[in-house]
Short mmCIF file of N, CA and C in Angstrom, two decimals:
data_model
loop_
_atom_site.label_atom_id
_atom_site.label_comp_id
_atom_site.label_asym_id
_atom_site.label_seq_id
_atom_site.Cartn_x
_atom_site.Cartn_y
_atom_site.Cartn_z
N UNK A 1 21.11 46.95 -13.29
CA UNK A 1 22.03 47.56 -14.22
C UNK A 1 22.22 46.67 -15.44
N UNK A 2 22.13 47.25 -16.58
CA UNK A 2 22.23 46.52 -17.85
C UNK A 2 23.57 45.81 -17.97
N UNK A 3 24.63 46.41 -17.46
CA UNK A 3 25.95 45.79 -17.56
C UNK A 3 25.97 44.41 -16.90
N UNK A 4 25.23 44.24 -15.82
CA UNK A 4 25.19 42.95 -15.14
C UNK A 4 24.51 41.91 -16.02
N UNK A 5 23.45 42.30 -16.71
CA UNK A 5 22.79 41.38 -17.64
C UNK A 5 23.75 40.96 -18.75
N UNK A 6 24.46 41.92 -19.29
CA UNK A 6 25.38 41.63 -20.40
C UNK A 6 26.49 40.69 -19.94
N UNK A 7 27.08 40.97 -18.79
CA UNK A 7 28.17 40.12 -18.29
C UNK A 7 27.65 38.73 -17.94
N UNK A 8 26.51 38.65 -17.29
CA UNK A 8 25.94 37.35 -16.92
C UNK A 8 25.64 36.51 -18.16
N UNK A 9 25.18 37.14 -19.21
CA UNK A 9 24.81 36.42 -20.43
C UNK A 9 25.97 36.16 -21.38
N UNK A 10 27.14 36.74 -21.12
CA UNK A 10 28.28 36.62 -22.04
C UNK A 10 29.46 36.02 -21.28
N UNK A 11 29.58 34.71 -21.37
CA UNK A 11 30.57 33.99 -20.57
C UNK A 11 32.00 34.49 -20.77
N UNK A 12 32.37 34.86 -21.99
CA UNK A 12 33.74 35.30 -22.22
C UNK A 12 34.02 36.70 -21.67
N UNK A 13 33.03 37.40 -21.17
CA UNK A 13 33.23 38.70 -20.50
C UNK A 13 33.38 38.57 -18.98
N UNK A 14 33.00 37.44 -18.43
CA UNK A 14 32.91 37.31 -16.98
C UNK A 14 34.25 37.46 -16.26
N UNK A 15 35.28 36.83 -16.75
CA UNK A 15 36.60 36.96 -16.12
C UNK A 15 37.11 38.39 -16.26
N UNK A 16 36.98 38.96 -17.45
CA UNK A 16 37.42 40.33 -17.69
C UNK A 16 36.69 41.31 -16.77
N UNK A 17 35.38 41.15 -16.67
CA UNK A 17 34.58 42.05 -15.81
C UNK A 17 34.98 41.90 -14.35
N UNK A 18 35.19 40.66 -13.91
CA UNK A 18 35.59 40.43 -12.52
C UNK A 18 36.96 41.07 -12.24
N UNK A 19 37.91 40.89 -13.14
CA UNK A 19 39.23 41.51 -12.96
C UNK A 19 39.14 43.03 -12.95
N UNK A 20 38.36 43.57 -13.88
CA UNK A 20 38.21 45.02 -13.98
C UNK A 20 37.57 45.60 -12.71
N UNK A 21 36.55 44.94 -12.20
CA UNK A 21 35.87 45.43 -11.00
C UNK A 21 36.75 45.25 -9.76
N UNK A 22 37.52 44.17 -9.72
CA UNK A 22 38.46 43.97 -8.61
C UNK A 22 39.47 45.12 -8.58
N UNK A 23 40.01 45.47 -9.73
CA UNK A 23 40.97 46.59 -9.81
C UNK A 23 40.30 47.91 -9.43
N UNK A 24 39.07 48.10 -9.88
CA UNK A 24 38.35 49.34 -9.58
C UNK A 24 38.11 49.51 -8.08
N UNK A 25 37.86 48.41 -7.39
CA UNK A 25 37.61 48.49 -5.94
C UNK A 25 38.84 48.90 -5.16
N UNK A 26 39.99 48.79 -5.75
CA UNK A 26 41.22 49.20 -5.07
C UNK A 26 41.36 50.72 -5.02
N UNK A 27 40.55 51.41 -5.81
CA UNK A 27 40.58 52.87 -5.85
C UNK A 27 39.79 53.45 -4.67
N UNK A 28 40.27 54.56 -4.16
CA UNK A 28 39.54 55.24 -3.09
C UNK A 28 38.39 56.09 -3.64
N UNK A 29 38.39 56.31 -4.95
CA UNK A 29 37.42 57.23 -5.53
C UNK A 29 36.34 56.55 -6.36
N UNK A 30 36.14 55.28 -6.17
CA UNK A 30 35.10 54.57 -6.93
C UNK A 30 33.72 55.06 -6.49
N UNK A 31 32.86 55.30 -7.48
CA UNK A 31 31.49 55.76 -7.22
C UNK A 31 30.68 54.62 -6.58
N UNK A 32 29.69 54.97 -5.82
CA UNK A 32 28.88 53.95 -5.14
C UNK A 32 28.23 52.97 -6.13
N UNK A 33 27.81 53.45 -7.27
CA UNK A 33 27.25 52.53 -8.27
C UNK A 33 28.31 51.53 -8.74
N UNK A 34 29.54 51.97 -8.81
CA UNK A 34 30.64 51.06 -9.14
C UNK A 34 30.82 49.99 -8.09
N UNK A 35 30.65 50.36 -6.83
CA UNK A 35 30.76 49.39 -5.73
C UNK A 35 29.64 48.35 -5.85
N UNK A 36 28.43 48.82 -6.17
CA UNK A 36 27.31 47.89 -6.34
C UNK A 36 27.58 46.90 -7.47
N UNK A 37 28.00 47.42 -8.61
CA UNK A 37 28.27 46.55 -9.76
C UNK A 37 29.43 45.60 -9.43
N UNK A 38 30.47 46.14 -8.82
CA UNK A 38 31.62 45.30 -8.45
C UNK A 38 31.20 44.21 -7.48
N UNK A 39 30.40 44.56 -6.50
CA UNK A 39 29.93 43.57 -5.53
C UNK A 39 29.18 42.45 -6.20
N UNK A 40 28.27 42.81 -7.10
CA UNK A 40 27.50 41.78 -7.79
C UNK A 40 28.40 40.93 -8.69
N UNK A 41 29.21 41.57 -9.50
CA UNK A 41 30.08 40.84 -10.46
C UNK A 41 31.04 39.93 -9.70
N UNK A 42 31.66 40.44 -8.65
CA UNK A 42 32.61 39.61 -7.90
C UNK A 42 31.91 38.52 -7.10
N UNK A 43 30.71 38.80 -6.64
CA UNK A 43 29.95 37.75 -5.96
C UNK A 43 29.64 36.60 -6.90
N UNK A 44 29.31 36.91 -8.12
CA UNK A 44 28.96 35.89 -9.10
C UNK A 44 30.17 35.23 -9.75
N UNK A 45 31.21 36.01 -10.02
CA UNK A 45 32.29 35.51 -10.88
C UNK A 45 33.68 35.54 -10.26
N UNK A 46 33.77 35.65 -8.96
CA UNK A 46 35.09 35.69 -8.31
C UNK A 46 35.88 34.42 -8.57
N UNK A 47 35.20 33.29 -8.75
CA UNK A 47 35.91 32.04 -9.02
C UNK A 47 36.73 32.12 -10.30
N UNK A 48 36.36 33.03 -11.22
CA UNK A 48 37.08 33.17 -12.49
C UNK A 48 38.45 33.81 -12.31
N UNK A 49 38.62 34.55 -11.19
CA UNK A 49 39.90 35.27 -11.02
C UNK A 49 40.70 34.80 -9.80
N UNK A 50 40.16 33.85 -9.04
CA UNK A 50 40.91 33.35 -7.89
C UNK A 50 42.06 32.49 -8.38
N UNK A 51 43.27 32.91 -7.99
CA UNK A 51 44.50 32.20 -8.35
C UNK A 51 45.41 32.23 -7.14
N UNK A 52 46.63 31.78 -7.31
CA UNK A 52 47.61 31.90 -6.21
C UNK A 52 47.92 33.37 -5.95
N UNK A 53 47.87 34.19 -7.00
CA UNK A 53 48.20 35.60 -6.88
C UNK A 53 47.02 36.43 -6.35
N UNK A 54 45.80 36.08 -6.74
CA UNK A 54 44.59 36.77 -6.30
C UNK A 54 43.73 35.77 -5.54
N UNK A 55 43.70 35.89 -4.23
CA UNK A 55 42.97 34.94 -3.40
C UNK A 55 41.57 35.46 -3.08
N UNK A 56 40.76 34.58 -2.55
CA UNK A 56 39.44 34.99 -2.07
C UNK A 56 39.56 36.06 -1.00
N UNK A 57 40.60 35.97 -0.18
CA UNK A 57 40.83 36.98 0.86
C UNK A 57 41.12 38.35 0.25
N UNK A 58 41.86 38.38 -0.85
CA UNK A 58 42.15 39.65 -1.54
C UNK A 58 40.87 40.28 -2.08
N UNK A 59 40.03 39.44 -2.65
CA UNK A 59 38.77 39.93 -3.22
C UNK A 59 37.86 40.44 -2.10
N UNK A 60 37.78 39.68 -1.01
CA UNK A 60 36.97 40.10 0.13
C UNK A 60 37.46 41.45 0.68
N UNK A 61 38.75 41.56 0.85
CA UNK A 61 39.35 42.80 1.39
C UNK A 61 39.03 43.99 0.49
N UNK A 62 39.12 43.80 -0.82
CA UNK A 62 38.83 44.89 -1.76
C UNK A 62 37.38 45.34 -1.65
N UNK A 63 36.46 44.39 -1.48
CA UNK A 63 35.04 44.76 -1.34
C UNK A 63 34.76 45.39 0.02
N UNK A 64 35.29 44.76 1.06
CA UNK A 64 34.93 45.17 2.42
C UNK A 64 35.47 46.54 2.80
N UNK A 65 36.51 46.98 2.16
CA UNK A 65 37.08 48.31 2.50
C UNK A 65 36.09 49.43 2.21
N UNK A 66 35.09 49.18 1.39
CA UNK A 66 34.09 50.20 1.04
C UNK A 66 32.78 50.04 1.83
N UNK A 67 32.69 48.99 2.64
CA UNK A 67 31.43 48.68 3.31
C UNK A 67 30.95 49.80 4.22
N UNK A 68 31.80 50.29 5.10
CA UNK A 68 31.35 51.25 6.12
C UNK A 68 30.94 52.60 5.54
N UNK A 69 31.41 52.94 4.36
CA UNK A 69 31.07 54.24 3.77
C UNK A 69 29.97 54.12 2.71
N UNK A 70 29.42 52.93 2.55
CA UNK A 70 28.38 52.69 1.54
C UNK A 70 26.99 52.83 2.14
N UNK A 71 26.02 53.07 1.27
CA UNK A 71 24.62 53.16 1.70
C UNK A 71 24.13 51.76 2.09
N UNK A 72 22.99 51.71 2.75
CA UNK A 72 22.42 50.43 3.17
C UNK A 72 22.14 49.50 1.99
N UNK A 73 21.55 49.99 0.88
CA UNK A 73 21.34 49.06 -0.25
C UNK A 73 22.65 48.48 -0.79
N UNK A 74 23.70 49.28 -0.80
CA UNK A 74 25.00 48.78 -1.27
C UNK A 74 25.56 47.78 -0.26
N UNK A 75 25.41 48.05 1.01
CA UNK A 75 25.86 47.11 2.03
C UNK A 75 25.14 45.77 1.89
N UNK A 76 23.86 45.81 1.57
CA UNK A 76 23.10 44.57 1.39
C UNK A 76 23.67 43.76 0.22
N UNK A 77 24.00 44.43 -0.87
CA UNK A 77 24.61 43.75 -2.02
C UNK A 77 25.95 43.15 -1.61
N UNK A 78 26.74 43.92 -0.88
CA UNK A 78 28.06 43.42 -0.46
C UNK A 78 27.94 42.20 0.45
N UNK A 79 26.98 42.20 1.36
CA UNK A 79 26.79 41.03 2.22
C UNK A 79 26.47 39.79 1.39
N UNK A 80 25.62 39.96 0.38
CA UNK A 80 25.31 38.84 -0.50
C UNK A 80 26.57 38.37 -1.24
N UNK A 81 27.38 39.31 -1.65
CA UNK A 81 28.63 38.97 -2.34
C UNK A 81 29.59 38.24 -1.41
N UNK A 82 29.64 38.66 -0.14
CA UNK A 82 30.50 37.97 0.83
C UNK A 82 30.08 36.50 0.96
N UNK A 83 28.77 36.29 1.04
CA UNK A 83 28.27 34.92 1.20
C UNK A 83 28.61 34.08 -0.03
N UNK A 84 28.46 34.66 -1.21
CA UNK A 84 28.81 33.92 -2.43
C UNK A 84 30.32 33.66 -2.48
N UNK A 85 31.10 34.62 -2.01
CA UNK A 85 32.55 34.43 -1.98
C UNK A 85 32.94 33.33 -1.00
N UNK A 86 32.23 33.23 0.11
CA UNK A 86 32.48 32.15 1.07
C UNK A 86 32.24 30.80 0.42
N UNK A 87 31.28 30.74 -0.48
CA UNK A 87 31.01 29.50 -1.20
C UNK A 87 32.10 29.23 -2.24
N UNK A 88 32.55 30.27 -2.94
CA UNK A 88 33.56 30.11 -4.00
C UNK A 88 34.96 29.88 -3.42
N UNK A 89 35.18 30.34 -2.20
CA UNK A 89 36.50 30.26 -1.57
C UNK A 89 36.35 29.66 -0.17
N UNK A 90 36.08 28.35 -0.09
CA UNK A 90 35.77 27.72 1.20
C UNK A 90 36.87 27.88 2.26
N UNK A 91 38.11 28.04 1.84
CA UNK A 91 39.18 28.20 2.82
C UNK A 91 39.07 29.50 3.60
N UNK A 92 38.26 30.44 3.11
CA UNK A 92 38.07 31.72 3.81
C UNK A 92 36.67 31.83 4.43
N UNK A 93 35.92 30.74 4.38
CA UNK A 93 34.54 30.76 4.86
C UNK A 93 34.44 31.17 6.32
N UNK A 94 35.32 30.65 7.17
CA UNK A 94 35.25 30.96 8.60
C UNK A 94 35.44 32.46 8.84
N UNK A 95 36.43 33.06 8.19
CA UNK A 95 36.67 34.49 8.38
C UNK A 95 35.49 35.31 7.87
N UNK A 96 34.97 34.94 6.69
CA UNK A 96 33.83 35.66 6.13
C UNK A 96 32.60 35.49 7.03
N UNK A 97 32.40 34.29 7.57
CA UNK A 97 31.27 34.05 8.47
C UNK A 97 31.37 34.93 9.71
N UNK A 98 32.57 35.13 10.23
CA UNK A 98 32.72 35.98 11.41
C UNK A 98 32.41 37.44 11.08
N UNK A 99 32.77 37.88 9.89
CA UNK A 99 32.43 39.25 9.47
C UNK A 99 30.92 39.37 9.31
N UNK A 100 30.31 38.40 8.65
CA UNK A 100 28.85 38.40 8.50
C UNK A 100 28.16 38.44 9.86
N UNK A 101 28.65 37.65 10.79
CA UNK A 101 28.06 37.58 12.13
C UNK A 101 28.12 38.92 12.85
N UNK A 102 29.13 39.70 12.56
CA UNK A 102 29.27 40.99 13.23
C UNK A 102 28.16 41.98 12.85
N UNK A 103 27.42 41.68 11.79
CA UNK A 103 26.33 42.56 11.36
C UNK A 103 24.95 42.03 11.75
N UNK A 104 24.90 40.97 12.56
CA UNK A 104 23.61 40.41 12.98
C UNK A 104 22.81 41.35 13.87
N UNK A 105 23.45 42.34 14.44
CA UNK A 105 22.75 43.30 15.29
C UNK A 105 22.83 44.71 14.70
N UNK A 106 22.86 44.79 13.40
CA UNK A 106 22.94 46.07 12.69
C UNK A 106 21.64 46.84 12.87
N UNK A 107 21.70 48.16 12.81
CA UNK A 107 20.52 49.00 12.98
C UNK A 107 19.50 48.81 11.85
N UNK A 108 19.98 48.52 10.65
CA UNK A 108 19.09 48.33 9.51
C UNK A 108 18.60 46.88 9.48
N UNK A 109 17.31 46.69 9.43
CA UNK A 109 16.73 45.35 9.52
C UNK A 109 17.10 44.48 8.32
N UNK A 110 17.23 45.07 7.13
CA UNK A 110 17.62 44.30 5.94
C UNK A 110 19.04 43.76 6.08
N UNK A 111 19.94 44.59 6.56
CA UNK A 111 21.33 44.17 6.78
C UNK A 111 21.36 43.09 7.86
N UNK A 112 20.61 43.32 8.92
CA UNK A 112 20.56 42.38 10.04
C UNK A 112 20.04 41.00 9.59
N UNK A 113 18.97 41.00 8.83
CA UNK A 113 18.38 39.73 8.38
C UNK A 113 19.34 38.98 7.45
N UNK A 114 19.92 39.69 6.49
CA UNK A 114 20.88 39.03 5.59
C UNK A 114 22.05 38.46 6.38
N UNK A 115 22.55 39.25 7.32
CA UNK A 115 23.70 38.79 8.11
C UNK A 115 23.35 37.52 8.89
N UNK A 116 22.17 37.48 9.49
CA UNK A 116 21.76 36.29 10.24
C UNK A 116 21.63 35.07 9.33
N UNK A 117 20.96 35.25 8.21
CA UNK A 117 20.75 34.12 7.29
C UNK A 117 22.07 33.64 6.68
N UNK A 118 22.90 34.56 6.23
CA UNK A 118 24.15 34.18 5.59
C UNK A 118 25.13 33.58 6.58
N UNK A 119 25.10 34.07 7.81
CA UNK A 119 25.98 33.49 8.84
C UNK A 119 25.58 32.05 9.11
N UNK A 120 24.29 31.80 9.24
CA UNK A 120 23.82 30.43 9.49
C UNK A 120 24.23 29.51 8.35
N UNK A 121 24.11 29.98 7.12
CA UNK A 121 24.51 29.16 5.98
C UNK A 121 26.02 28.95 5.93
N UNK A 122 26.78 30.01 6.17
CA UNK A 122 28.24 29.91 6.11
C UNK A 122 28.80 29.01 7.21
N UNK A 123 28.12 28.99 8.36
CA UNK A 123 28.58 28.15 9.47
C UNK A 123 28.07 26.71 9.35
N UNK A 124 27.18 26.48 8.41
CA UNK A 124 26.63 25.15 8.20
C UNK A 124 27.71 24.20 7.68
N UNK A 125 27.61 22.97 8.08
CA UNK A 125 28.55 21.94 7.60
C UNK A 125 28.07 21.34 6.28
N UNK A 126 26.89 21.74 5.83
CA UNK A 126 26.29 21.18 4.63
C UNK A 126 26.77 21.93 3.39
N UNK A 127 27.84 21.44 2.79
CA UNK A 127 28.43 22.07 1.60
C UNK A 127 27.45 22.08 0.43
N UNK A 128 26.67 21.03 0.31
CA UNK A 128 25.70 20.96 -0.80
C UNK A 128 24.65 22.06 -0.68
N UNK A 129 24.23 22.35 0.54
CA UNK A 129 23.27 23.43 0.76
C UNK A 129 23.87 24.77 0.35
N UNK A 130 25.11 25.02 0.76
CA UNK A 130 25.80 26.26 0.38
C UNK A 130 25.86 26.39 -1.14
N UNK A 131 26.25 25.33 -1.80
CA UNK A 131 26.39 25.37 -3.25
C UNK A 131 25.04 25.60 -3.94
N UNK A 132 23.99 25.02 -3.40
CA UNK A 132 22.66 25.18 -3.98
C UNK A 132 22.16 26.61 -3.79
N UNK A 133 22.26 27.13 -2.58
CA UNK A 133 21.75 28.46 -2.28
C UNK A 133 22.55 29.54 -3.02
N UNK A 134 23.86 29.37 -3.09
CA UNK A 134 24.70 30.40 -3.69
C UNK A 134 25.21 30.02 -5.07
N UNK A 135 24.43 29.22 -5.78
CA UNK A 135 24.77 28.85 -7.14
C UNK A 135 24.78 30.11 -8.03
N UNK A 136 25.45 30.01 -9.15
CA UNK A 136 25.53 31.14 -10.07
C UNK A 136 24.15 31.51 -10.60
N UNK A 137 23.96 32.79 -10.87
CA UNK A 137 22.70 33.25 -11.45
C UNK A 137 22.62 32.73 -12.89
N UNK A 138 21.45 32.28 -13.30
CA UNK A 138 21.29 31.86 -14.69
C UNK A 138 21.29 33.09 -15.60
N UNK A 139 21.56 32.89 -16.87
CA UNK A 139 21.51 34.03 -17.82
C UNK A 139 20.13 34.69 -17.82
N UNK A 140 20.12 36.00 -18.06
CA UNK A 140 18.87 36.73 -18.17
C UNK A 140 18.25 36.42 -19.53
N UNK A 141 16.96 36.41 -19.57
CA UNK A 141 16.28 36.16 -20.85
C UNK A 141 15.51 37.38 -21.27
#
């Protein structure tokens, strides 16, 4: 989606986009494409909006409420976002890892593989590895 390229390449839009997508996820009527964009934006830029008022747990909850009704490709994006959120919000890593682990036996092989890999990383004690693997995406060229 072009919007992701624009937000990734425009630093002063990142916080605004993350806040806007966080608010959009609170709606029951968000379109699936909105969930995909929100998942990606929040996975990349959730650190811009995490405060005492908006925690990593709040962001996770907003994303995860749409997981069970989303298509498999959207679920795959959300799992990636959960893993990035676990990196951005280490105090919630254990809870996010347990959610990721619950999908290790999913019927879809893509979901299953992501869940296994992300769970192993989230449960790892190697913080540097987590930061390297889930580093921010570089700007698009």
